[in-house]
Amino acid sequence: MTTSLTDDQLTEAAEILRSGGLVAFPTETVYGLGGDATNARAVAKIFAAKQRPRFDPVIVHLSDPEQLATVTTAVSPTAASLAETFWPGPLTLVVPRADTIPAIVSSDLPTVAVRVPAHASARRLITLAGCPIAAPSANRFGGISPTTAAHVVSQLGDRIERILDGGPCRIGVESTVLDVSGPLPVMLRPGGLTREELEAAIGPITVATEHLPTGEAAPAPGMLARHYSPATPVTVTDTIDSLPAGRLGLLTLHRPASNHDWSHVEVLSETGDLVEAAAGFFAALHRLDDAGLDRIIALPFPDSGLGLALNNRLDRAAGS
Ligand code: TXA
Ligand code: MG
């Protein structure tokens, strides 16, 4: 189910972007909050609208893999090969930053994170805007990522010029962030492109797993422990025999064998399909958070395929 956006809608939104305004738009992963990446004032507005700390850098979106050379000083053979294989798609590459991209985009780092989204309307919007588009996920900082336009409206509706409704996001978790600016590729964030797919293409990769307390400046930016958090406390556990008292909600891949009287249950995939689970994950978290619960109990996912990204989002929702 995708709502297709008309060229008129995209042309108007592109005009807003060109004049330094902000537009929320669908991608295949989550909704992004876009601004002209070459315009430092537009990027400053993104940080302000999200209440995002300036030390957490944002991703630059291109409409065509060929444009990579316009935002970086050096396209390494690894970056070129990954771009060729996985773009358009849910892979973000961290590469040396060119002067075309102002320092605020990257929180003053000498690198920039770049991706070409697989969503046709997103690419069309970027093409019409005629500039690279800086876009973090379109949620308040630390809030639950948006996978529908309604999620964006509830968190940022009063703060941005335009929200494009392209229906629910197909993948449902953010892109995989891979740093290819150093001698060896390092995965900074598991996401919509699996580790297995990446390793099949370029061999073994290192996964950065450091978690940092909320609010502390991050040496690997964006790697804050608490992120994607609902207002309701979240406990991740695979033992549900000793549960706290109160109104409890359950987030699970399968329906578990438990006779606890849950106040709200979200089963992500009856067949245990991680692709289906990822697509519904953030929407389920939004519903649980709106259900007036004392606590959300979440069962961990298998640690393979998209399970890596889902467990990462769960840990961060729990602040662990
Ligand atoms: O799927 C996605 O990636 C979505 C859609 C909208 O494209 N965007 C997204 O952006 O998730 P955001 O801002 O929520 O996450 C960007 C993360 C940062 O938190 C940081 O971890 C990493 O990307 N990042 C950005 N620039 C970086 C850099 N120069 N070096 C290292 N990490 C960087
Ligand atoms: Mg985000």
mmCIF file of C-alpha atoms in Angstrom, residues 41 151 171 175 183:
data_model
loop_
_atom_site.group_PDB
_atom_site.id
_atom_site.type_symbol
_atom_site.label_atom_id
_atom_site.label_comp_id
_atom_site.label_asym_id
_atom_site.label_seq_id
_atom_site.Cartn_x
_atom_site.Cartn_y
_atom_site.Cartn_z
ATOM 1 C CA ARG A 41 20.605 27.924 7.530
ATOM 2 C CA HIS A 151 3.623 9.856 12.879
ATOM 3 C CA ILE A 171 11.326 -1.368 5.099
ATOM 4 C CA SER A 175 19.408 2.661 6.800
ATOM 5 C CA PRO A 183 41.175 1.714 6.160
#
